[in-house]
Short mmCIF file of C-alpha atoms in Angstrom, two decimals:
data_model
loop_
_atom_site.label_atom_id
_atom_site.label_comp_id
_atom_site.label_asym_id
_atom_site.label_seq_id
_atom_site.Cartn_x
_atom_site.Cartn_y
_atom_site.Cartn_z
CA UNK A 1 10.53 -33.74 5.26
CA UNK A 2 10.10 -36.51 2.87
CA UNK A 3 8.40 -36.19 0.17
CA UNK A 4 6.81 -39.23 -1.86
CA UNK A 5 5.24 -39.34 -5.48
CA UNK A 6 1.29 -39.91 -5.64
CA UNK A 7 2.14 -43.31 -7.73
CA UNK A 8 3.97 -44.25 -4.79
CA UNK A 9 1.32 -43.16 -1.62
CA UNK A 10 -0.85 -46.99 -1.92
CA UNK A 11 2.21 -48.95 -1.95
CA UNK A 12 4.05 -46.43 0.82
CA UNK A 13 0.82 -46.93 3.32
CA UNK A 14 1.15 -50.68 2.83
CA UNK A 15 4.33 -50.53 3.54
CA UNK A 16 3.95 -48.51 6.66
CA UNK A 17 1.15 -50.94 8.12
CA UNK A 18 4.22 -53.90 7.15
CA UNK A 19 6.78 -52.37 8.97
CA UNK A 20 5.17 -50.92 12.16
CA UNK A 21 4.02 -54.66 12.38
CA UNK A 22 7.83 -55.90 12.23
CA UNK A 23 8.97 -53.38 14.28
CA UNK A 24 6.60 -54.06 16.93
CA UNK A 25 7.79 -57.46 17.12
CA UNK A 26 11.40 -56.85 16.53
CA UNK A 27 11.50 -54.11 19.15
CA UNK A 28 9.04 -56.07 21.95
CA UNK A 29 11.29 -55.64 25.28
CA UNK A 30 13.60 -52.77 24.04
CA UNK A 31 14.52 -49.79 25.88
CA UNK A 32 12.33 -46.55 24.22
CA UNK A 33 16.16 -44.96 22.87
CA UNK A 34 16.76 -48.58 21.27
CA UNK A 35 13.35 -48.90 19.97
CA UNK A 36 14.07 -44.97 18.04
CA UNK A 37 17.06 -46.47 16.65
CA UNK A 38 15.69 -49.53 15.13
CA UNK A 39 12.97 -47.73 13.42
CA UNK A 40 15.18 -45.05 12.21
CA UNK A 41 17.48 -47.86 10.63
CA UNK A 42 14.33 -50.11 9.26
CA UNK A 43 13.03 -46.80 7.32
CA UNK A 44 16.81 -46.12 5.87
CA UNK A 45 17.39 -49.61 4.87
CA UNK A 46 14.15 -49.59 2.73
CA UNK A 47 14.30 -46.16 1.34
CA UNK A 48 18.19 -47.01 0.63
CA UNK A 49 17.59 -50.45 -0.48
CA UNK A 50 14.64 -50.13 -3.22
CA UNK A 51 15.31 -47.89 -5.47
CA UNK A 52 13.00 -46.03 -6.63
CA UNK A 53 9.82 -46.23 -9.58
CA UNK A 54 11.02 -43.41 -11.64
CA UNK A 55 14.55 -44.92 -11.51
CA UNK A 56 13.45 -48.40 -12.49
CA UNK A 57 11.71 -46.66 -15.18
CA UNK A 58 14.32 -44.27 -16.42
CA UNK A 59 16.52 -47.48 -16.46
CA UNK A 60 14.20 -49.42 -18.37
CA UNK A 61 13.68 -46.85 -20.83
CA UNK A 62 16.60 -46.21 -21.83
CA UNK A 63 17.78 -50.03 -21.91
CA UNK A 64 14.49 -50.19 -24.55
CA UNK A 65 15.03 -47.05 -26.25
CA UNK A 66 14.55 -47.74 -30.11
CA UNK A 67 17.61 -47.43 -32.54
CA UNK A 68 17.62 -46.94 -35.90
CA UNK A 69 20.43 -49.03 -38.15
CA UNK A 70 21.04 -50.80 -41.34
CA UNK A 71 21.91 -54.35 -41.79
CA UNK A 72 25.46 -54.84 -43.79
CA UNK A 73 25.94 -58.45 -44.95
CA UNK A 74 24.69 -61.85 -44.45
CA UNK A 75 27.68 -63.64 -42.84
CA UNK A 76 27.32 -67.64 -42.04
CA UNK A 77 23.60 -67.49 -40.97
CA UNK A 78 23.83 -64.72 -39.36
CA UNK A 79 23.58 -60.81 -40.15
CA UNK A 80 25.91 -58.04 -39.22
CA UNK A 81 24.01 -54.52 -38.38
CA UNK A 82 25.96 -51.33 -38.07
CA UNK A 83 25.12 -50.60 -34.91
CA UNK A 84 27.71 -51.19 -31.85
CA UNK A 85 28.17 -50.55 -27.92
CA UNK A 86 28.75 -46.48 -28.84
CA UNK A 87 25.09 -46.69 -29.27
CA UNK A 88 24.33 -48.55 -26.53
CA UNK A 89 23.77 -51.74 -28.34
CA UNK A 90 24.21 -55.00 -26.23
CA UNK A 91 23.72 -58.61 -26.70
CA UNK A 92 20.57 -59.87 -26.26
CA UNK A 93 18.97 -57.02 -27.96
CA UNK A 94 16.14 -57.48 -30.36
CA UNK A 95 16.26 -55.46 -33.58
CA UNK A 96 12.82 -55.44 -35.84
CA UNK A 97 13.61 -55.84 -39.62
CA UNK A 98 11.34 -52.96 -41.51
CA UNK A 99 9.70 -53.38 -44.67
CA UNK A 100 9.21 -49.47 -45.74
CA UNK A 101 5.22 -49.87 -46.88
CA UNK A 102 2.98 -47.48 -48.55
CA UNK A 103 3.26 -43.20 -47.57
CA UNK A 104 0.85 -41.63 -45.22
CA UNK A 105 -0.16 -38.55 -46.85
CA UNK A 106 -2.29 -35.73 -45.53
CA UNK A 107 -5.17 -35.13 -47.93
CA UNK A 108 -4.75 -30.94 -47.46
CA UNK A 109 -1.31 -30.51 -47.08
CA UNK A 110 0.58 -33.20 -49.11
CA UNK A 111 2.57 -33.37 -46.44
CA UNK A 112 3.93 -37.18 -45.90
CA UNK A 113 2.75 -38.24 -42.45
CA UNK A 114 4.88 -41.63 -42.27
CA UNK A 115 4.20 -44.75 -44.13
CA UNK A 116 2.49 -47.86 -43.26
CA UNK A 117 5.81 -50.21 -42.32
CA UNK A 118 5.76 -54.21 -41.49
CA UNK A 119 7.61 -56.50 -39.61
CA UNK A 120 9.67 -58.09 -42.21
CA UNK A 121 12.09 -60.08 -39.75
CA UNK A 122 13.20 -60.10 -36.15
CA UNK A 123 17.11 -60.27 -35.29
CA UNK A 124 18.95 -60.45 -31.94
CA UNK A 125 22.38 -59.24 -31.04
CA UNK A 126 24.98 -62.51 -30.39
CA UNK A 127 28.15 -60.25 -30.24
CA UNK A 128 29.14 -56.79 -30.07
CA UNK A 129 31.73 -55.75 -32.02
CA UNK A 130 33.43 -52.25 -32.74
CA UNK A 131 31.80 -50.53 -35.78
CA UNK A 132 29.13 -53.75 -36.13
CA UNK A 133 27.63 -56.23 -33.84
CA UNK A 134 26.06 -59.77 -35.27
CA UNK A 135 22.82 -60.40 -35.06
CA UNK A 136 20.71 -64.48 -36.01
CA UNK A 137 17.62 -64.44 -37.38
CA UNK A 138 14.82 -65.44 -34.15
CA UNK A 139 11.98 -66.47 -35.98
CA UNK A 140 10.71 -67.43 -39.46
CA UNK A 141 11.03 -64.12 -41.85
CA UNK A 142 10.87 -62.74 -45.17
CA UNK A 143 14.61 -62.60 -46.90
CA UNK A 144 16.62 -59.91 -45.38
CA UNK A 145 18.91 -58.24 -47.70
CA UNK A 146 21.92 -55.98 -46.85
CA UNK A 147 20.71 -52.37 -46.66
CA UNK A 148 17.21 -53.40 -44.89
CA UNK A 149 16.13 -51.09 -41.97
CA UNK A 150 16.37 -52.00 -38.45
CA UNK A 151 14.59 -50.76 -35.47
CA UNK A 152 15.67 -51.98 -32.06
CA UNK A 153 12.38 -52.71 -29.97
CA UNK A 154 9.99 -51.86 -31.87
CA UNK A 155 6.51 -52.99 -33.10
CA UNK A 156 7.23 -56.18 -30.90
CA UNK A 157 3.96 -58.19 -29.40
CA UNK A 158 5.01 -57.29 -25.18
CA UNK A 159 2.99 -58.61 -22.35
CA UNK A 160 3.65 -57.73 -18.56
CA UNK A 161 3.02 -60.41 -16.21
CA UNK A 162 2.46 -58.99 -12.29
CA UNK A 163 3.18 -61.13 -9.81
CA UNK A 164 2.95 -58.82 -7.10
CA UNK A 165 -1.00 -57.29 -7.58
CA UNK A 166 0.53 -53.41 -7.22
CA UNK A 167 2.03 -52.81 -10.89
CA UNK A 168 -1.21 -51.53 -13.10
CA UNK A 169 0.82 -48.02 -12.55
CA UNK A 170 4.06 -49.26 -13.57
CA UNK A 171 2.45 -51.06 -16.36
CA UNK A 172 0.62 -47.94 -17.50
CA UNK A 173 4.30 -45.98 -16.98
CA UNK A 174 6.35 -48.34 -19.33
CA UNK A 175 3.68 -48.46 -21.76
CA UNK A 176 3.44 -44.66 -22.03
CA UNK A 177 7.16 -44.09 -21.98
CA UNK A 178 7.87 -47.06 -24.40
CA UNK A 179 5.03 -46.44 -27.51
CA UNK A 180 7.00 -48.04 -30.05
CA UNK A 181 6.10 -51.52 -28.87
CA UNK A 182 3.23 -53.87 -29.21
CA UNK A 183 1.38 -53.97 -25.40
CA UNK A 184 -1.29 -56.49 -24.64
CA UNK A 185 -3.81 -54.65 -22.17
CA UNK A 186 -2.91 -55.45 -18.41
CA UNK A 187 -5.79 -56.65 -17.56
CA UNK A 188 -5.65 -59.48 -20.61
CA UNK A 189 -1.79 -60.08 -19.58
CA UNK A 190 -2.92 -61.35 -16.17
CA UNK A 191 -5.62 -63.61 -17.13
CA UNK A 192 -4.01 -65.61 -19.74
CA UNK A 193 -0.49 -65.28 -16.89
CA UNK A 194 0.70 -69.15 -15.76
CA UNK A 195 0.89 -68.84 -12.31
CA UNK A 196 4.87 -69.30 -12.31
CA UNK A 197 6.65 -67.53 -15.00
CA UNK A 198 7.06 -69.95 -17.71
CA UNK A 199 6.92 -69.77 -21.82
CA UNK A 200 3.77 -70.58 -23.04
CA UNK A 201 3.01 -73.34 -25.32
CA UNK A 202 2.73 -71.51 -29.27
CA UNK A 203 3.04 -68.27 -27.85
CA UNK A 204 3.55 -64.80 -30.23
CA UNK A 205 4.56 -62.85 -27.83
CA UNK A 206 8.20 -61.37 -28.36
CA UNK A 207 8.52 -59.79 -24.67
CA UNK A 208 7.90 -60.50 -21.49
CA UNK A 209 8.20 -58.30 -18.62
CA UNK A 210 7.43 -60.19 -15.37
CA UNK A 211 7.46 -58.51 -12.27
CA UNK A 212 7.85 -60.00 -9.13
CA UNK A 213 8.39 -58.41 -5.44
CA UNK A 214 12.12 -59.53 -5.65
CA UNK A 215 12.72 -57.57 -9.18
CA UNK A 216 12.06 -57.06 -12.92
CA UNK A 217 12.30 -59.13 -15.84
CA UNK A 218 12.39 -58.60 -19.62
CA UNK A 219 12.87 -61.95 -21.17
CA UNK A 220 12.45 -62.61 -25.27
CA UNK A 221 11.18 -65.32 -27.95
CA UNK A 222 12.58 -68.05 -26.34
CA UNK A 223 11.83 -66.98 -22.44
CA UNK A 224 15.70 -65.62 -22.31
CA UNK A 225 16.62 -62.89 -19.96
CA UNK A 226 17.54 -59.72 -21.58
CA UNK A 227 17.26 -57.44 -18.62
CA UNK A 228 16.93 -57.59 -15.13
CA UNK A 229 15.97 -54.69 -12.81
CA UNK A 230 15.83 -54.41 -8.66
CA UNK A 231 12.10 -54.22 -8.32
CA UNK A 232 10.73 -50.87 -7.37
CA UNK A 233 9.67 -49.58 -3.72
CA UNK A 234 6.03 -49.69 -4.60
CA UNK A 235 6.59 -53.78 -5.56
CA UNK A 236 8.06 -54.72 -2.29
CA UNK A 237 5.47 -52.83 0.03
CA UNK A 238 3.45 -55.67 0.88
CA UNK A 239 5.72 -58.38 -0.13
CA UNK A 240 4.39 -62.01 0.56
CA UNK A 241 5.74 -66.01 0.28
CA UNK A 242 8.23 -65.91 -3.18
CA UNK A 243 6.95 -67.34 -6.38
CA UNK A 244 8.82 -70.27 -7.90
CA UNK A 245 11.43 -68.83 -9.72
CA UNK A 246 11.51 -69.02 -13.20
CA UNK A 247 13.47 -71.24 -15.68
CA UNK A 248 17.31 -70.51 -16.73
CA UNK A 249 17.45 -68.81 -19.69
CA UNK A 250 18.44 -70.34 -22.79
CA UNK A 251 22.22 -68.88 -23.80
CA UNK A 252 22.04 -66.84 -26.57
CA UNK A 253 23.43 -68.47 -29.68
CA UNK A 254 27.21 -67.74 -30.08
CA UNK A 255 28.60 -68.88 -33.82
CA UNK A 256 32.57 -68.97 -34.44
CA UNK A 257 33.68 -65.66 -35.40
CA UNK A 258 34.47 -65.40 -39.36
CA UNK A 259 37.77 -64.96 -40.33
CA UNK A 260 38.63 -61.60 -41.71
CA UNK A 261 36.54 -59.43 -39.95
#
């Protein structure tokens, strides 16, 4: 018995209507034992092939999972964090620059609730190093100064782009299981969406996460790719002509190591 998640039943009956299409075709002429084969291998090659929502999401989540570091020194235009691949740190990452703001305080208790942080700078990861990992500045910010928090994704300005018309539910999924970021509402995203994946003229937005019935992307500030995910089962159930694919990313900036470290 197969058993398939209620997120998953609208794009599995697509599918199904798809497929018994293509296999009618495919099979036209074949004896009835052939004709059990070739559906029995069309319905393992999908199932095998797309892997699933949850573990597209459970990828994604932890790929985005926010970290909590310190920056150490300024070195040559760039910053070194103290953060490395032990904590699953990787280049490309993006690493918000907190400005501790005013405490949160329950009125009854006293009790301090949080406090009322800002974006004081964004930084992304150029190399990984053991015990640190270099990070440049990405857009216009305040002075950072060594001992300034870091948070990797976090309060950043996200928009999903859906190219396929089936990923509302996945958009409402990696909204609720990534909170710490900045999501424009879906319905918003796809209005204002070019219709090939491009970076838009003066845009604020620090990530974009395009899907497309061929995968998942998360690209940054300057349209790079920072992930890249097989696109779930659900995506691929009615899957039509490809979009035009979008531009190579930009390499991410690579200075000359500094002597001594």
């Amino acid at each position: 018995m197969v058993c398939i998640a209620p997120g998953l039943v609208p794009g599995f009956f697509l599918f199904s209507l798809f497929a018994s299409q293509q296999i009618e075709k495919l099979t036209k002429g074949m004896s009835p034992m052939s004709r059990h084969f070739s559906v029995l291998a069309f319905i393992l090659f999908f199932f095998c092939a797309a892997p699933s929502h949850a573990a597209v999401l459970a990828q994604v989540k932890e790929d985005f999972k926010p970290i909590t570091g310190y920056v150490i020194m300024p070195v040559d235009g760039e910053y070194l964090i103290d953060l490395d691949a032990t904590k699953k740190v990787a280049v490309g990452d993006l690493f918000s620059v907190i400005e501790a703001g005013e405490k949160i305080v329950h009125p009854v208790t006293k009790e301090v609730l949080g406090t009322l942080d800002a974006l004081k700078g964004l930084l992304q990861v150029t190399r990984v190093k053991s015990g640190y990992s270099y990070t440049r500045p990405v857009e216009e910010a305040q002075a950072v100064e060594r001992g300034d928090t870091i948070q990797r994704y976090t309060n950043l300005r996200t928009t999903f782009w859906d190219y396929t018309g089936q990923g509302e539910t996945f958009y409402a999924e990696l909204r609720d299981a990534l909170p710490a970021l900045e999501w424009r509402d879906y319905g918003d995203a796809q209005a204002a969406k070019p219709n090939a994946p491009v970076l838009p003229d003066q845009t604020t937005v620090h990530l974009f996460f395009i899907l497309r019935h061929d995968g998942l992307e998360v690209r940054g500030p300057g349209f790079e790719v920072i992930h890249a995910y097989a696109s779930p089962a659900s995506a691929q159930a009615s899957k039509k002509q490809p979009l035009p694919a979008a531009p190579p990313s930009a390499p991410v900036q690579k200075p000359a190591p500094m002597k001594g470290l």
